[in-house]
Coordinates of C-alpha atoms in Angstrom, one line a residue:
M239 CA 17.0 6.2 89.6
G240 CA 13.6 7.5 90.4
A241 CA 10.3 5.7 90.0
K242 CA 9.4 7.7 86.9
A243 CA 12.7 6.9 85.2
K244 CA 12.2 3.1 85.9
K245 CA 8.7 3.3 84.5
A246 CA 9.8 5.0 81.3
L247 CA 12.7 2.5 80.8
K248 CA 10.3 -0.5 81.1
K249 CA 8.0 1.1 78.6
K250 CA 10.8 1.7 76.1
L251 CA 12.1 -1.9 76.5
R252 CA 8.5 -3.3 75.9
K253 CA 8.1 -1.2 72.8
N254 CA 11.5 -2.3 71.3
S255 CA 10.7 -6.0 72.0
S256 CA 7.3 -5.7 70.2
Q257 CA 9.0 -4.1 67.1
L258 CA 11.6 -6.9 67.0
S259 CA 8.9 -9.6 67.1
I260 CA 7.0 -7.9 64.2
S261 CA 10.1 -7.6 62.1
G262 CA 11.1 -11.2 62.8
R263 CA 7.7 -12.4 61.6
A264 CA 8.0 -10.3 58.5
N265 CA 11.5 -11.5 57.8
E266 CA 10.3 -15.1 58.0
S267 CA 8.0 -14.6 55.0
S268 CA 10.5 -12.4 53.1
D269 CA 13.1 -13.7 50.6
F270 CA 16.0 -11.4 51.5
L271 CA 17.1 -8.6 53.8
P272 CA 18.2 -5.4 52.1
L273 CA 21.8 -4.4 52.6
E274 CA 20.8 -0.8 53.6
G275 CA 18.7 -2.2 56.5
G276 CA 15.0 -2.1 57.1
P277 CA 12.3 -4.8 56.8
G278 CA 12.8 -7.8 54.6
R279 CA 11.6 -7.9 51.0
K280 CA 9.9 -10.6 49.0
I281 CA 11.0 -11.3 45.4
S282 CA 8.1 -10.7 43.1
E283 CA 7.3 -13.5 40.6
P284 CA 8.1 -12.6 37.0
E285 CA 5.1 -12.0 34.9
E286 CA 4.7 -14.1 31.8
P287 CA 5.1 -12.1 28.6
V288 CA 2.0 -11.7 26.5
K289 CA 2.4 -13.8 23.4
E290 CA 1.9 -12.0 20.1
T291 CA -0.6 -13.7 17.8
G292 CA -0.7 -11.1 15.1
T293 CA 0.9 -12.0 11.8
V294 CA -0.2 -9.0 9.6
L295 CA 2.0 -6.0 9.3
Y296 CA 1.1 -2.5 7.9
I297 CA 3.8 -1.0 5.7
G298 CA 3.8 2.7 5.1
H299 CA 6.0 5.2 3.2
I300 CA 6.9 2.6 0.5
P301 CA 9.3 4.2 -1.9
H302 CA 9.0 4.1 -5.7
G303 CA 10.6 0.9 -7.1
F304 CA 10.0 -1.2 -4.0
Y305 CA 7.1 -3.4 -5.0
E306 CA 5.9 -7.0 -4.8
E307 CA 8.9 -8.5 -6.7
Q308 CA 11.4 -6.7 -4.4
M309 CA 9.6 -7.5 -1.2
E310 CA 8.5 -11.1 -1.8
G311 CA 10.8 -12.3 -4.6
T312 CA 10.1 -13.5 -8.1
Y313 CA 10.9 -16.2 -10.5
I314 CA 12.7 -15.6 -13.8
L315 CA 12.6 -18.3 -16.5
R316 CA 15.5 -18.3 -18.9
C317 CA 13.9 -19.4 -22.2
R318 CA 14.3 -19.2 -25.9
E319 CA 11.7 -19.6 -28.6
T320 CA 12.3 -22.2 -31.4
S321 CA 10.1 -23.1 -34.3
K322 CA 8.6 -26.1 -32.4
K323 CA 8.4 -25.1 -28.8
T324 CA 9.7 -22.8 -26.0
E325 CA 12.7 -24.2 -24.2
I326 CA 13.9 -23.1 -20.7
F327 CA 17.7 -23.1 -20.7
L328 CA 20.9 -21.6 -19.3
N329 CA 24.1 -22.9 -20.9
G330 CA 22.1 -25.8 -22.3
I331 CA 20.5 -26.7 -18.9
L332 CA 16.9 -26.3 -17.8
T333 CA 17.0 -23.4 -15.4
V334 CA 14.7 -21.4 -13.1
V335 CA 16.2 -18.3 -11.5
I336 CA 14.8 -17.2 -8.1
L337 CA 15.4 -13.7 -6.9
S338 CA 15.0 -13.5 -3.1
G339 CA 12.8 -10.7 -1.7
F340 CA 13.8 -8.2 0.9
F341 CA 11.4 -9.6 3.6
Q342 CA 12.2 -13.2 2.9
Q343 CA 15.4 -12.9 5.0
F344 CA 13.2 -12.9 8.1
G345 CA 10.8 -15.8 7.4
K346 CA 8.3 -17.3 5.1
I347 CA 5.8 -14.8 3.6
K348 CA 2.2 -15.9 3.4
R349 CA 0.6 -13.0 1.6
L350 CA 1.5 -9.5 0.4
R351 CA -0.7 -6.7 -0.9
I352 CA 0.3 -3.2 -2.0
A353 CA -2.5 -0.7 -2.4
R354 CA -2.7 0.6 -6.0
N355 CA -4.7 3.2 -7.9
R356 CA -7.6 1.5 -9.6
K357 CA -7.3 3.8 -12.7
T358 CA -3.6 3.9 -13.3
G359 CA -2.3 0.9 -11.3
K360 CA 0.4 3.0 -9.6
S361 CA 1.4 2.3 -6.0
R362 CA -0.3 4.3 -3.3
H363 CA 2.9 3.8 -1.1
Y364 CA 1.4 1.6 1.6
G365 CA 0.5 -2.1 1.9
F366 CA 0.1 -5.1 4.1
L367 CA 2.4 -8.1 4.7
E368 CA 1.5 -11.4 6.4
F369 CA 4.0 -13.9 7.8
E370 CA 3.3 -17.5 8.8
N371 CA 5.0 -17.1 12.2
P372 CA 3.8 -14.4 14.6
E373 CA 7.2 -14.2 16.3
V374 CA 8.8 -13.3 13.0
A375 CA 6.2 -10.6 12.4
K376 CA 6.9 -9.1 15.8
V377 CA 10.6 -9.0 15.1
V378 CA 10.1 -7.4 11.7
A379 CA 7.8 -4.7 13.2
D380 CA 10.3 -3.9 15.9
E381 CA 13.5 -3.9 13.9
M382 CA 12.4 -2.5 10.5
N383 CA 10.3 0.4 11.7
N384 CA 11.8 3.7 10.6
Y385 CA 14.3 1.8 8.4
L386 CA 15.8 4.2 5.8
L387 CA 15.2 2.9 2.3
F388 CA 15.6 5.0 -0.9
E389 CA 15.4 8.2 1.2
H390 CA 12.1 7.0 2.8
N391 CA 11.6 5.8 6.4
L392 CA 9.5 2.7 6.3
Q393 CA 6.7 2.7 8.8
L394 CA 5.9 -0.8 10.1
S395 CA 3.4 -1.7 12.7
L396 CA 1.8 -5.0 13.8
I397 CA -2.0 -5.2 13.4
P398 CA -3.9 -7.2 16.1
P399 CA -5.9 -10.1 14.6
E400 CA -9.2 -8.6 15.7
R401 CA -8.5 -5.4 13.7
V402 CA -7.7 -7.2 10.4
H403 CA -10.5 -6.5 7.9
P404 CA -12.1 -9.6 6.6
K405 CA -11.9 -8.3 3.0
L406 CA -8.2 -7.3 3.3
W407 CA -6.9 -10.1 1.2
K408 CA -9.7 -10.1 -1.4
G409 CA -8.1 -10.4 -4.9
V410 CA -4.6 -10.4 -3.5
N411 CA -3.3 -12.9 -6.2
R412 CA -5.0 -11.1 -9.0
I413 CA -2.7 -9.5 -11.5
F414 CA -3.6 -5.8 -12.0
K415 CA -3.9 -4.8 -15.6
P416 CA -4.3 -1.0 -16.0
L417 CA -6.6 0.2 -18.7
D418 CA -4.9 1.6 -21.9
W419 CA -6.6 5.0 -21.8
K420 CA -4.7 6.2 -24.9
A421 CA -6.1 3.3 -26.9
I422 CA -9.6 4.0 -25.6
A423 CA -9.4 7.7 -26.5
R424 CA -8.0 6.8 -29.9
K425 CA -10.8 4.4 -30.6
R426 CA -13.4 7.0 -29.4
H427 CA -11.9 9.7 -31.6
N428 CA -11.6 7.6 -34.8
K429 CA -15.0 5.9 -34.6
E430 CA -17.4 6.3 -37.5
R431 CA -19.9 9.0 -37.0
T432 CA -23.3 9.7 -38.5
M433 CA -24.1 13.0 -40.2
E434 CA -25.8 14.3 -37.1
E435 CA -22.9 13.4 -34.8
H436 CA -20.5 15.0 -37.3
Q437 CA -22.5 18.2 -37.4
R438 CA -22.7 18.3 -33.6
M439 CA -18.9 17.9 -33.4
V440 CA -18.3 20.7 -36.0
H441 CA -20.7 22.9 -34.0
G442 CA -18.7 22.4 -30.9
I443 CA -15.4 23.2 -32.7
L444 CA -16.9 26.4 -34.1
K445 CA -18.3 27.5 -30.8
R446 CA -14.9 27.0 -29.0
D447 CA -13.1 28.8 -31.9
E448 CA -15.5 31.8 -31.6
K449 CA -14.7 32.1 -27.9
R450 CA -11.0 31.9 -28.7
R451 CA -11.3 34.7 -31.2
K452 CA -13.0 36.9 -28.7
R453 CA -10.3 36.4 -26.1
I454 CA -7.6 37.3 -28.7
K455 CA -9.4 40.4 -29.7
A456 CA -10.0 41.4 -26.0
A457 CA -6.3 41.1 -25.4
G458 CA -5.6 43.7 -28.1
I459 CA -3.9 41.3 -30.5
D460 CA -4.6 42.0 -34.2
Y461 CA -4.7 38.5 -35.6
E462 CA -6.9 37.0 -38.2
C463 CA -7.6 33.3 -37.4
P464 CA -7.8 31.0 -40.4
D465 CA -11.1 29.3 -41.1
F466 CA -11.5 25.6 -40.6
V467 CA -11.4 23.3 -43.6
G468 CA -14.5 21.3 -44.1
V469 CA -16.8 23.4 -42.0
V470 CA -19.4 23.5 -44.7
Q471 CA -20.5 20.0 -45.6
P472 CA -22.0 19.5 -49.1
A473 CA -25.6 18.3 -49.0
P474 CA -25.9 14.7 -50.3
K475 CA -27.0 14.7 -54.0
R476 CA -30.2 13.0 -54.9
I477 CA -30.0 11.3 -58.2
K478 CA -33.2 10.7 -59.9
F479 CA -33.3 7.8 -62.3
D480 CA -35.7 7.8 -65.2
E481 CA -38.4 5.2 -64.9
E482 CA -38.0 2.4 -67.3
E483 CA -40.4 2.6 -70.2
N484 CA -43.0 -0.2 -70.2

């Protein structure tokens, strides 16, 4: 073996020994050696899961017929009216019937609000639901999202506490009583009018009738519209009494 070969062999041995010492120090701090070879690896510490603190859920795509009573449950009193008082009974026993709501199977409900039309009181098909336990709210949001109910896929999502509007639950326990617009229109139509108001109403009726006659004539229809009854109001009679003779 020549001098150059001996020198190359010593250099190679020195390099291998340095790599073994580095890998040994690395393996001392590692937790295990991989089966496929290579340097040791250290097991990473598991990260603590972020705890959910939100308890308010947004519910979208609420179908018709799925309202507060069906979600939260309701109380039904079996009662009968007598001449003296109202008695609650069922087979002669004082009874209160409780119908369990759909979301009560998960946990205790704190508050529930369904958005409704201010004029008609009909549902706007979305609402908000609050549970007492944040873990229950997280489970409901994960499991009931896209749940098929009455041919509608419910859309549930958890709202972070910092995004809950401070006036979200304002008037939540208030019973909505929609206005009886038919009764209001009936009262407005049947109210007592003065002579001036009556003449103004008749003038409007005649004006609309004249426009209707013109449209009928422009369409080429030969039709004679009957006149309105009571168009001409008789003038009030003035009765002059003779002065009493002194």
